Coordinates of C-alpha atoms and ligand atoms in Angstrom, one line a residue:
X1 CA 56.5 159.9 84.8
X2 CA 58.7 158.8 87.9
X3 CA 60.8 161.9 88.5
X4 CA 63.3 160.1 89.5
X5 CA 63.9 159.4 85.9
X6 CA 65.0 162.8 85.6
X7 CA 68.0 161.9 86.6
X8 CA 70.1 165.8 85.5
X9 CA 72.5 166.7 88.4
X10 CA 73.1 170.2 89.6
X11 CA 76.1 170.2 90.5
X12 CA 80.0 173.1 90.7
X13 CA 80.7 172.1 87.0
X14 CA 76.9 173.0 85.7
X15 CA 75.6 175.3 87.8
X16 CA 75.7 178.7 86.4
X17 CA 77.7 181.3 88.6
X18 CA 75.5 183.6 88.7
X19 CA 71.8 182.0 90.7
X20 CA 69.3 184.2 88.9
X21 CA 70.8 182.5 85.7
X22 CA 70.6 179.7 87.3
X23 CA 66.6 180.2 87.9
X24 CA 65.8 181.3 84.8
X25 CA 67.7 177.6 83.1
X26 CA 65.4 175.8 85.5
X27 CA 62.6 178.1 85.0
X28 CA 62.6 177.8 81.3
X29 CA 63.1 173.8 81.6
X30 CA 59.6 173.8 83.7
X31 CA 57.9 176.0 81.4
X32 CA 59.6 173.5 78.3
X33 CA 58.0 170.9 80.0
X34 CA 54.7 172.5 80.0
X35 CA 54.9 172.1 84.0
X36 CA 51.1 173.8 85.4
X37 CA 51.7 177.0 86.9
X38 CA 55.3 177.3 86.7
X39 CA 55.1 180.6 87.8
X40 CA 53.2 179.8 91.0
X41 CA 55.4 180.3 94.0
X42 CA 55.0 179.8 97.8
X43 CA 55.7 182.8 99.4
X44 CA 56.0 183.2 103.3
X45 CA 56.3 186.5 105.6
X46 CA 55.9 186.5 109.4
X47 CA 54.0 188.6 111.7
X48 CA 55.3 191.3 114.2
X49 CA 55.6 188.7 116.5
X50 CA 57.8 186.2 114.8
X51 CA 55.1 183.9 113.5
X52 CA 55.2 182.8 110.0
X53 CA 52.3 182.8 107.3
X54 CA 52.6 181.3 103.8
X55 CA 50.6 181.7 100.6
X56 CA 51.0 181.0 97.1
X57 CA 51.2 184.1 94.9
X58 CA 53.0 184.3 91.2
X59 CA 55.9 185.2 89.7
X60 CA 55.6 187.9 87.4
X61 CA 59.4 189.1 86.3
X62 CA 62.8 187.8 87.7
X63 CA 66.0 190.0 86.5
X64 CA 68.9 190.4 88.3
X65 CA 66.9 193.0 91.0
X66 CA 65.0 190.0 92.6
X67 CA 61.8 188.1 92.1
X68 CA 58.5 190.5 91.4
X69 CA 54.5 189.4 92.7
X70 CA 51.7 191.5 92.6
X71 CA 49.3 191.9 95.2
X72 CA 46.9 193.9 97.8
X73 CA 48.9 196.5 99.4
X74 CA 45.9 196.2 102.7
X75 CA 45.8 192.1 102.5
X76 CA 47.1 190.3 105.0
X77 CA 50.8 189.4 104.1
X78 CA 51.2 193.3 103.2
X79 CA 50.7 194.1 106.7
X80 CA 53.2 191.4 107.5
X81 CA 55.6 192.7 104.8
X82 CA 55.5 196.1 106.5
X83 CA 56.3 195.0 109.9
X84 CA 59.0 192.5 108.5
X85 CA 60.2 193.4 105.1
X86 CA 61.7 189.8 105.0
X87 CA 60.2 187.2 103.3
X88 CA 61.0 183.6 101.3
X89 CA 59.6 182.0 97.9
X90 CA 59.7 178.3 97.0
X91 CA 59.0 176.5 93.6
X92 CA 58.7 173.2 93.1
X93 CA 58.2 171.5 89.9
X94 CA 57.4 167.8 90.3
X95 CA 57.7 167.0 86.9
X96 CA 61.8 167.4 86.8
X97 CA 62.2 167.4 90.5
X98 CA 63.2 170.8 91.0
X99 CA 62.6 172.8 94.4
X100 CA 63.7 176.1 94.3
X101 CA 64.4 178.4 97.7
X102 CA 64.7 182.1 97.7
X103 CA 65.1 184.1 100.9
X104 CA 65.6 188.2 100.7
X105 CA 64.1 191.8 101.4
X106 CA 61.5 192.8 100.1
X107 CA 60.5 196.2 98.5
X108 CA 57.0 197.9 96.7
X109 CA 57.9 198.1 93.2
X110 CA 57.4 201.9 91.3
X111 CA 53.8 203.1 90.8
X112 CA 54.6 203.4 86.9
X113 CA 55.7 199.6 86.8
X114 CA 52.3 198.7 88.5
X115 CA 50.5 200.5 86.5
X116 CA 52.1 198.8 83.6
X117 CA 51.5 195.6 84.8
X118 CA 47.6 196.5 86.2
X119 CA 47.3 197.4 82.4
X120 CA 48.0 193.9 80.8
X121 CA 45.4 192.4 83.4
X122 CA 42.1 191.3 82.0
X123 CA 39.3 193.5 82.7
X124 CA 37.7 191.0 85.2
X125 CA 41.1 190.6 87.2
X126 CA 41.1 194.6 86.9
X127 CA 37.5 195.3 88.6
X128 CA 38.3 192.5 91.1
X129 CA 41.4 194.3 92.1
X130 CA 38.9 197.4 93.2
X131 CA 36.2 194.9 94.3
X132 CA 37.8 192.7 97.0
X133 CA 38.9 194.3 100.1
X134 CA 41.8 190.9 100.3
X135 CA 42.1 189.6 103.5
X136 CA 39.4 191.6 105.4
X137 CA 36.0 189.6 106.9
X138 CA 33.0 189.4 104.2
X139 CA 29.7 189.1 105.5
X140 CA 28.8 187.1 102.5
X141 CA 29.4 186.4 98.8
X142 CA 26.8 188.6 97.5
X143 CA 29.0 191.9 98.9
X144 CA 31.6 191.2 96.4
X145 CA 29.5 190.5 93.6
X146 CA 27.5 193.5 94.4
X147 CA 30.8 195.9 94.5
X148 CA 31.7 194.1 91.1
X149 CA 28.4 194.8 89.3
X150 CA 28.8 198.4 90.3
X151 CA 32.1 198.7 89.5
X152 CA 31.4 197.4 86.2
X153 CA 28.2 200.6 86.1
X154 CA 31.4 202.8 86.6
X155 CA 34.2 201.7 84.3
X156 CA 31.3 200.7 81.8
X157 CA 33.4 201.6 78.5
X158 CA 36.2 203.2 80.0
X159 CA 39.5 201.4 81.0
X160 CA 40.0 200.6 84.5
X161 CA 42.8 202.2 86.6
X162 CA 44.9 200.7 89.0
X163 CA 43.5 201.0 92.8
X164 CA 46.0 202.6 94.9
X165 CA 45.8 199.7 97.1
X166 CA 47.4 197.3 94.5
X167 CA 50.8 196.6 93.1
X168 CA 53.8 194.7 93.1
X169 CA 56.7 193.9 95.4
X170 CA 60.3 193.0 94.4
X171 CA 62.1 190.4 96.7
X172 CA 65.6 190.5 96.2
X173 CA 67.5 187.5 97.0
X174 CA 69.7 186.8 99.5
X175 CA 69.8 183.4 99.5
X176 CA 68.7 181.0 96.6
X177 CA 69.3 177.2 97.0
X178 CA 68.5 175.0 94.4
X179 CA 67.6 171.1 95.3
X180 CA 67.6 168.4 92.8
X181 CA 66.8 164.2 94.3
X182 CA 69.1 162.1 93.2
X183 CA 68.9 158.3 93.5
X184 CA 69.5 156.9 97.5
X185 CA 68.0 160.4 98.4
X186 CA 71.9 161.7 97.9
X187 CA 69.9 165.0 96.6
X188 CA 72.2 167.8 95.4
X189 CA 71.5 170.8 97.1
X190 CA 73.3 174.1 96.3
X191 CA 73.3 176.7 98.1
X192 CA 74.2 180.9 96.8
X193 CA 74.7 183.3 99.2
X194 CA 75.0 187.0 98.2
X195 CA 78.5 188.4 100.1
X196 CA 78.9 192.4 101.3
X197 CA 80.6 192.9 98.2
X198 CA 77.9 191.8 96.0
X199 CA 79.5 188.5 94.7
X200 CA 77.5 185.0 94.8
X201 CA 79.6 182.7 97.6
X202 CA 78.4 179.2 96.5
X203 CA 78.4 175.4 98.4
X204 CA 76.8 172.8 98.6
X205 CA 74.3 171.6 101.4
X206 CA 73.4 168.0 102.8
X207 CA 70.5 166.8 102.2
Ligands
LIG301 C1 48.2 179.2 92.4 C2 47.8 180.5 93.1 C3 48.3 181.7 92.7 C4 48.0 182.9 93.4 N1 48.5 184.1 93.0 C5 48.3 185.2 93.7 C6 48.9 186.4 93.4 O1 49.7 186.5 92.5 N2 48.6 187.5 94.2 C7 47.8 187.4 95.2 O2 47.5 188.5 95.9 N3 47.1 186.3 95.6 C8 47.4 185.2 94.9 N4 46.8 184.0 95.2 C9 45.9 184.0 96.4 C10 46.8 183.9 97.7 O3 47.3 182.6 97.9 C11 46.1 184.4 99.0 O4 44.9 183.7 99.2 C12 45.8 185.9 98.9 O5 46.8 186.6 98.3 C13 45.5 186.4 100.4 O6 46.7 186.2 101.2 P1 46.9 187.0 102.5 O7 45.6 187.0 103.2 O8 48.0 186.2 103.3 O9 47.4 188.4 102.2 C14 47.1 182.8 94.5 C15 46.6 181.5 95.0 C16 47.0 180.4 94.3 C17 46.4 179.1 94.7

């Protein structure tokens, strides 16, 4: 399908208020149109030194208290998050022509809600939670396979617990702009910003 035939507008009259609303309309509208990996989300953090590194990670809860991944606490971007507990998302969804930009903080979620979530994982995602150091040098494939096959010796008809090393981390936004093309590249871009006292200021961008 030419996305440009989806021509829907975002625009002051539509737009919900409120941008997590706002998400969850599109979000449910990508999922409606069975859009692959809705859920998957670039997500970029910087190093001490001001240099940015992106990844793609996904969404696993949005509520009003911000956008939730889950993840190695020792990878690479963890490191980066606890230098700079900044970071930014974007979605895109080609299908509709949707790109989505969140900027905001980022926090670990609570122990109890990772372990909840590290429950609901299937067994393999679970042992390769404990098996892969993410992010470090491997000497080879066959260390990882071997950690697996032992961690499966251990766990061997027992459920897995959550390594400490693992959880999630809540990014709440800041900034979410929503982007929509429009015909003559006119896109509709707008733009929430979250003021001191905790309103949404909203306007609309250039494209
Ligand atoms: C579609 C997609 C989804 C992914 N989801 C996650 C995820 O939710 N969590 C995660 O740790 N890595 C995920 N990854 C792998 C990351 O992109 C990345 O390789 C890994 O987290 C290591 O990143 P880092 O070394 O910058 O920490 C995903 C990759 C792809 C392509």
């Amino acid at each position: 399908m030419d996305s440009y035939a989806v021509d829907e507008s975002i625009n002051e009259q539509s737009a919900d208020p409120n941008p997590i609303n706002q998400f969850q309309r599109w979000f449910d509208q990508a999922r409606a149109a069975t859009i692959p990996l809705a859920e998957a989300m670039n997500l970029a953090t910087t190093t001490p030194d001001g240099k940015p590194s992106a990844r793609m990670v996904l969404l696993k809860q949005v509520d009003d208290d911000g956008f939730v991944f889950y993840t190695n606490y020792q990878s690479r971007k963890a490191a980066e998050l606890d230098a700079n507990p900044f970071a930014a998302l974007v979605f895109y969804w080609q299908k509709l022509d949707y790109q989505v930009r969140v900027e905001g903080s980022v926090t670990r979620v609570s122990a109890e809600e990772s372990d909840e979530y590290f429950a609901t994982r299937p067994r393999e995602s679970q042992l390769g939670a404990h098996a892969s150091p993410q992010s470090e040098i491997v000497a080879d494939r066959t260390v990882l396979e071997r950690r697996y096959a032992e961690l499966e010796e251990k766990y061997l008809n027992v459920s897995v617990p959550r390594p400490e090393h693992w959880g999630g981390y809540r990014l709440r936004p800041d900034r979410i702009e929503f982007w929509k093309s429009r015909l003559g590249r006119l896109h509709d871009r707008l733009l929430y910003e979250r003021q001191p006292d905790g309103t949404w200021l909203r306007t609309r961008l250039a494209p």
